[in-house]
Short mmCIF file of C-alpha atoms in Angstrom, two decimals:
data_model
loop_
_atom_site.label_atom_id
_atom_site.label_comp_id
_atom_site.label_asym_id
_atom_site.label_seq_id
_atom_site.Cartn_x
_atom_site.Cartn_y
_atom_site.Cartn_z
CA MET S 1077 0.00 0.00 0.00
CA ARG S 1078 1.36 3.42 -0.95
CA HIS S 1079 0.62 6.77 0.61
CA PRO S 1080 0.80 9.93 -1.49
CA HIS S 1081 3.25 11.64 0.86
CA GLY S 1082 5.12 8.80 2.42
CA GLY S 1083 6.55 5.34 2.27
CA ARG S 1084 5.19 1.91 1.60
CA HIS S 1085 3.73 0.27 4.68
CA GLU S 1086 4.93 -3.19 3.65
CA LEU S 1087 8.47 -1.78 3.77
CA GLY S 1088 7.89 -0.11 7.13
CA GLN S 1089 8.86 3.28 5.74
CA ASN S 1090 8.04 6.55 7.51
CA PHE S 1091 9.87 9.34 5.73
CA LEU S 1092 11.23 12.40 7.49
CA HIS S 1093 9.97 15.82 6.39
CA HIS S 1094 10.86 17.92 9.47
CA ARG S 1095 13.55 20.47 8.62
CA PRO S 1096 14.80 21.06 12.20
CA THR S 1097 15.37 17.32 12.62
CA VAL S 1098 17.13 17.07 9.26
CA ASP S 1099 19.39 19.96 10.29
CA ALA S 1100 20.11 18.30 13.65
CA VAL S 1101 21.07 15.00 12.01
CA VAL S 1102 23.31 16.71 9.47
CA ALA S 1103 25.00 18.78 12.19
CA LEU S 1104 25.78 15.63 14.18
CA VAL S 1105 27.21 13.94 11.09
CA GLY S 1106 29.16 17.11 10.32
CA ALA S 1107 30.97 16.75 13.65
CA THR S 1108 32.41 13.41 12.48
CA ASP S 1109 34.96 12.52 9.82
CA GLY S 1110 35.11 10.10 6.92
CA PRO S 1111 32.80 8.45 4.38
CA VAL S 1112 29.13 8.09 5.29
CA LEU S 1113 26.74 5.15 4.95
CA GLU S 1114 23.08 6.19 4.99
CA ILE S 1115 20.52 3.46 5.59
CA GLY S 1116 16.84 3.88 4.70
CA ALA S 1117 17.48 6.83 2.38
CA GLY S 1118 13.89 7.03 1.10
CA ASP S 1119 13.23 10.25 -0.82
CA GLY S 1120 16.57 11.78 0.12
CA ALA S 1121 15.55 14.14 2.93
CA LEU S 1122 18.90 13.37 4.56
CA THR S 1123 20.84 12.24 1.50
CA ARG S 1124 20.98 15.59 -0.24
CA PRO S 1125 22.16 17.68 2.74
CA LEU S 1126 24.61 14.92 3.71
CA ALA S 1127 26.12 15.01 0.22
CA ALA S 1128 26.35 18.80 0.55
CA LEU S 1129 28.86 18.26 3.37
CA GLY S 1130 31.33 17.26 0.66
CA ARG S 1131 31.71 13.76 2.06
CA ASP S 1132 31.57 10.42 0.23
CA VAL S 1133 27.97 9.28 0.84
CA LEU S 1134 26.62 5.81 0.05
CA ALA S 1135 22.82 5.88 0.40
CA VAL S 1136 20.99 2.55 0.75
CA GLU S 1137 17.31 2.31 -0.21
CA VAL S 1138 15.37 -0.95 -0.52
CA ASP S 1139 12.59 0.34 -2.82
CA PRO S 1140 13.87 0.18 -6.44
CA ARG S 1141 11.65 3.00 -7.69
CA ARG S 1142 12.66 5.34 -4.89
CA ALA S 1143 16.31 4.41 -5.41
CA ASP S 1144 16.03 5.34 -9.09
CA ARG S 1145 14.45 8.71 -8.25
CA LEU S 1146 17.06 9.37 -5.58
CA ARG S 1147 19.89 8.91 -8.07
CA ALA S 1148 18.49 11.84 -10.03
CA ARG S 1149 17.73 13.96 -6.95
CA ALA S 1150 21.04 13.42 -5.16
CA PRO S 1151 23.78 13.23 -7.80
CA GLY S 1152 26.38 13.95 -5.13
CA ALA S 1153 25.71 10.58 -3.47
CA THR S 1154 26.06 6.99 -4.58
CA VAL S 1155 22.70 5.20 -4.31
CA LEU S 1156 22.54 1.46 -3.70
CA CYS S 1157 19.25 -0.43 -3.95
CA ALA S 1158 19.63 -3.04 -1.22
CA ASP S 1159 18.35 -4.33 2.11
CA ALA S 1160 20.08 -2.47 4.95
CA LEU S 1161 20.16 -5.70 6.94
CA ARG S 1162 22.48 -7.19 4.32
CA VAL S 1163 24.76 -4.23 3.60
CA PRO S 1164 28.12 -4.20 5.45
CA PHE S 1165 28.49 -1.35 7.92
CA ASP S 1166 32.02 -0.74 6.71
CA ARG S 1167 32.19 3.06 6.63
CA PRO S 1168 33.32 5.25 9.54
CA VAL S 1169 29.92 6.96 9.87
CA VAL S 1170 26.49 5.30 9.73
CA VAL S 1171 23.39 7.49 9.61
CA GLY S 1172 19.76 6.80 8.98
CA ASN S 1173 16.07 7.13 9.64
CA ILE S 1174 15.64 3.48 10.58
CA PRO S 1175 12.36 1.77 9.64
CA PHE S 1176 10.76 1.34 13.04
CA HIS S 1177 10.03 -2.37 12.59
CA LEU S 1178 13.73 -2.99 11.84
CA THR S 1179 15.11 -1.01 14.78
CA THR S 1180 16.11 -3.97 16.94
CA PRO S 1181 17.79 -6.15 14.28
CA LEU S 1182 19.62 -3.16 12.79
CA LEU S 1183 20.89 -1.99 16.17
CA ARG S 1184 22.03 -5.47 17.13
CA ARG S 1185 23.85 -5.84 13.84
CA LEU S 1186 25.43 -2.42 14.20
CA LEU S 1187 26.71 -3.17 17.69
CA HIS S 1188 28.33 -6.41 16.52
CA ASP S 1189 30.09 -4.90 13.49
CA GLY S 1190 33.58 -3.64 14.22
CA ARG S 1191 34.27 -1.29 11.32
CA TRP S 1192 32.29 1.93 11.91
CA ARG S 1193 33.11 4.65 14.46
CA HIS S 1194 30.05 6.90 14.74
CA ALA S 1195 26.32 6.38 14.17
CA VAL S 1196 23.53 8.97 14.03
CA LEU S 1197 20.14 7.28 14.08
CA LEU S 1198 16.44 8.12 14.14
CA THR S 1199 14.61 5.36 15.99
CA GLN S 1200 11.41 4.88 17.94
CA TRP S 1201 11.40 7.15 20.98
CA GLU S 1202 11.17 4.35 23.51
CA VAL S 1203 14.05 2.48 21.86
CA ALA S 1204 16.17 5.65 21.86
CA ARG S 1205 15.46 6.21 25.56
CA LYS S 1206 16.33 2.65 26.48
CA ARG S 1207 19.53 2.54 24.45
CA ALA S 1208 20.67 5.80 26.03
CA GLY S 1209 19.97 4.39 29.50
CA VAL S 1210 17.29 6.96 30.33
CA GLY S 1211 15.27 5.58 33.23
CA GLY S 1212 17.64 2.64 33.71
CA ARG S 1213 19.76 0.41 31.54
CA THR S 1214 18.46 -2.58 29.60
CA LEU S 1215 20.32 -5.85 29.23
CA LEU S 1216 21.50 -4.95 25.72
CA THR S 1217 22.66 -1.50 26.83
CA ALA S 1218 24.59 -2.85 29.81
CA GLN S 1219 26.16 -5.56 27.66
CA THR S 1220 27.50 -3.06 25.12
CA ASP S 1221 28.34 -0.03 27.31
CA PRO S 1222 32.06 -0.89 27.66
CA TRP S 1223 32.60 -0.43 23.92
CA PHE S 1224 30.05 2.24 22.95
CA GLU S 1225 28.89 5.63 24.20
CA VAL S 1226 25.22 6.29 23.49
CA ALA S 1227 23.57 9.71 23.76
CA LEU S 1228 20.00 10.91 23.29
CA HIS S 1229 19.69 14.20 21.37
CA GLY S 1230 15.98 14.80 21.48
CA ARG S 1231 12.48 13.64 20.77
CA VAL S 1232 11.08 13.84 17.24
CA PRO S 1233 7.28 14.20 16.98
CA ALA S 1234 5.35 11.62 15.01
CA ALA S 1235 4.10 14.46 12.81
CA ALA S 1236 7.67 14.82 11.48
CA PHE S 1237 7.18 11.62 9.44
CA ARG S 1238 4.98 10.62 6.51
CA PRO S 1239 2.96 8.50 6.80
CA ARG S 1240 2.64 9.45 10.43
CA PRO S 1241 3.64 6.58 12.76
CA SER S 1242 1.80 5.82 15.98
CA VAL S 1243 4.79 6.77 18.15
CA ASP S 1244 7.36 9.56 18.31
CA GLY S 1245 10.93 9.14 17.18
CA GLY S 1246 14.19 9.78 19.00
CA LEU S 1247 17.53 11.08 17.75
CA LEU S 1248 20.35 8.89 19.00
CA THR S 1249 24.11 8.87 18.56
CA VAL S 1250 26.38 5.89 19.15
CA ALA S 1251 30.15 6.33 19.27
CA ARG S 1252 32.71 3.58 19.54
CA ARG S 1253 34.90 4.19 22.58
CA GLU S 1254 38.52 4.92 21.68
CA ARG S 1255 39.50 3.26 24.95
CA PRO S 1256 37.11 0.41 25.80
CA LEU S 1257 36.22 -0.07 29.45
CA VAL S 1258 36.69 -3.83 29.00
CA ASP S 1259 39.22 -5.57 26.77
CA PRO S 1260 37.46 -6.63 23.54
CA ALA S 1261 38.94 -10.12 24.03
CA GLU S 1262 36.75 -10.41 27.16
CA ARG S 1263 33.55 -9.28 25.46
CA ALA S 1264 31.84 -12.68 25.30
CA GLY S 1265 32.58 -13.43 28.94
CA TYR S 1266 31.54 -9.96 30.06
CA GLN S 1267 28.24 -10.21 28.23
CA ARG S 1268 27.53 -13.63 29.74
CA PHE S 1269 28.27 -12.15 33.15
CA VAL S 1270 25.91 -9.19 32.66
CA GLY S 1271 23.23 -11.52 31.30
CA ALA S 1272 23.55 -13.79 34.32
CA VAL S 1273 23.18 -10.85 36.72
CA PHE S 1274 20.20 -9.37 34.85
CA THR S 1275 18.33 -12.69 34.79
CA GLY S 1276 19.54 -14.10 38.10
CA ALA S 1277 17.42 -14.84 41.16
CA GLY S 1278 18.05 -13.65 44.69
CA ARG S 1279 16.75 -11.40 47.44
CA GLY S 1280 19.28 -8.70 46.69
CA LEU S 1281 21.92 -7.79 44.17
CA ASP S 1282 24.62 -9.28 46.41
CA GLN S 1283 22.97 -12.70 46.24
CA VAL S 1284 22.38 -12.40 42.50
CA LEU S 1285 26.00 -11.40 41.91
CA ALA S 1286 27.35 -14.17 44.11
CA ARG S 1287 25.35 -16.81 42.26
CA ALA S 1288 26.01 -15.39 38.81
CA ALA S 1289 29.76 -15.10 39.35
CA GLY S 1290 30.22 -18.15 41.55
CA VAL S 1291 31.88 -16.18 44.35
CA PRO S 1292 31.21 -16.11 48.11
CA ALA S 1293 28.53 -13.69 49.29
CA ARG S 1294 31.10 -11.63 51.19
CA THR S 1295 33.11 -11.19 47.99
CA ALA S 1296 30.00 -10.04 46.16
CA ARG S 1297 29.10 -7.57 48.91
CA ARG S 1298 32.63 -6.17 48.93
CA ALA S 1299 32.66 -5.85 45.14
CA LEU S 1300 29.36 -3.96 45.19
CA ALA S 1301 30.57 -1.63 47.94
CA ASP S 1302 33.87 -0.97 46.18
CA ALA S 1303 31.97 -0.15 42.97
CA GLY S 1304 29.71 2.31 44.82
CA VAL S 1305 26.55 0.30 44.17
CA PRO S 1306 23.73 1.03 46.68
CA ALA S 1307 22.54 -1.96 48.70
CA ARG S 1308 19.04 -1.96 47.17
CA ALA S 1309 20.08 -1.28 43.58
CA LEU S 1310 18.72 -3.32 40.69
CA PRO S 1311 20.80 -4.36 37.67
CA ARG S 1312 19.16 -1.64 35.56
CA ASP S 1313 20.41 1.00 38.03
CA LEU S 1314 24.12 0.29 37.52
CA ARG S 1315 26.25 2.71 35.52
CA PRO S 1316 28.86 1.49 32.99
CA GLY S 1317 31.76 2.10 35.36
CA GLN S 1318 30.04 0.08 38.10
CA TRP S 1319 29.45 -2.88 35.80
CA THR S 1320 33.07 -2.89 34.68
CA ALA S 1321 34.32 -2.57 38.27
CA LEU S 1322 32.28 -5.65 39.22
CA TRP S 1323 33.61 -7.52 36.20
CA ARG S 1324 37.22 -6.76 37.11
CA THR S 1325 36.59 -8.07 40.61
CA VAL S 1326 34.83 -11.32 39.76
CA HIS S 1327 35.59 -12.22 36.15
CA PRO S 1328 38.23 -14.92 36.77
CA ALA S 1329 35.56 -17.00 38.51
CA THR S 1330 32.90 -15.90 36.02
CA ALA S 1331 34.70 -17.46 33.07
CA ARG S 1332 34.26 -20.86 34.72
CA THR S 1333 30.79 -20.62 36.22
CA VAL S 1334 28.43 -18.20 34.45
CA ARG S 1335 25.37 -19.91 33.02
CA PRO S 1336 22.88 -17.18 32.03
CA ARG S 1337 19.20 -17.95 31.92
CA PRO S 1338 17.41 -17.60 28.57
CA ARG S 1339 16.92 -13.89 27.88
CA ARG S 1340 13.36 -12.61 27.93
CA SER S 1341 12.16 -10.90 24.77
CA GLY S 1342 12.18 -7.10 24.82
CA ALA S 1343 15.17 -6.88 27.15
#
């Protein structure tokens, strides 16, 4: 089904037509360096001003007809008709108005690809809030914090898109840390550890940590105190530095004992 001023619903497209948001996205990209990969280019609301930055822009659009039109409208960019879930994120900067129904798989893929440095993304508002840790961290956020800095740059009204979605959008940036808080070689173990704590059972975080890491309760209590974690804190309350402090204290035992429970959907 097509809408006269928007995308195709079967492709999950909601195109941006809000100039202040376009300007904000372009300004954030302008603060970065290197070639740009734009995903979900649509009608080129972002493509044309991005190309005007004088950068090498590769714009990816899944709809063949829109891709053809975009080639004529944005001659300063290279337009590729392809599925963004299959295109390598191999440029330093990734930017895009992400189709809302693809937000989770695209973000997961982005966070597991090691070649980009900065991302500027329009996502669903609630997803943007969660990924930025507003109101508490999610499992995915806590598992990736040591390698990425995520910031929320504002709420985008649903009226900024055509066709109008049922929820607002959020402007999010993700930057790869130049100095990771945890050695990348320990990433798998760290993520198992965080998963075990998030899904673990116990009357308090000290019990959960002790069971998840396979350490005595007194060791868990000392690790929490040393990391500055309040006694009644929940896993979602911990900041990145607190998670990494706990990992440094308990990870030798963790590598042998962590057995995370199956992750609940929507974490």
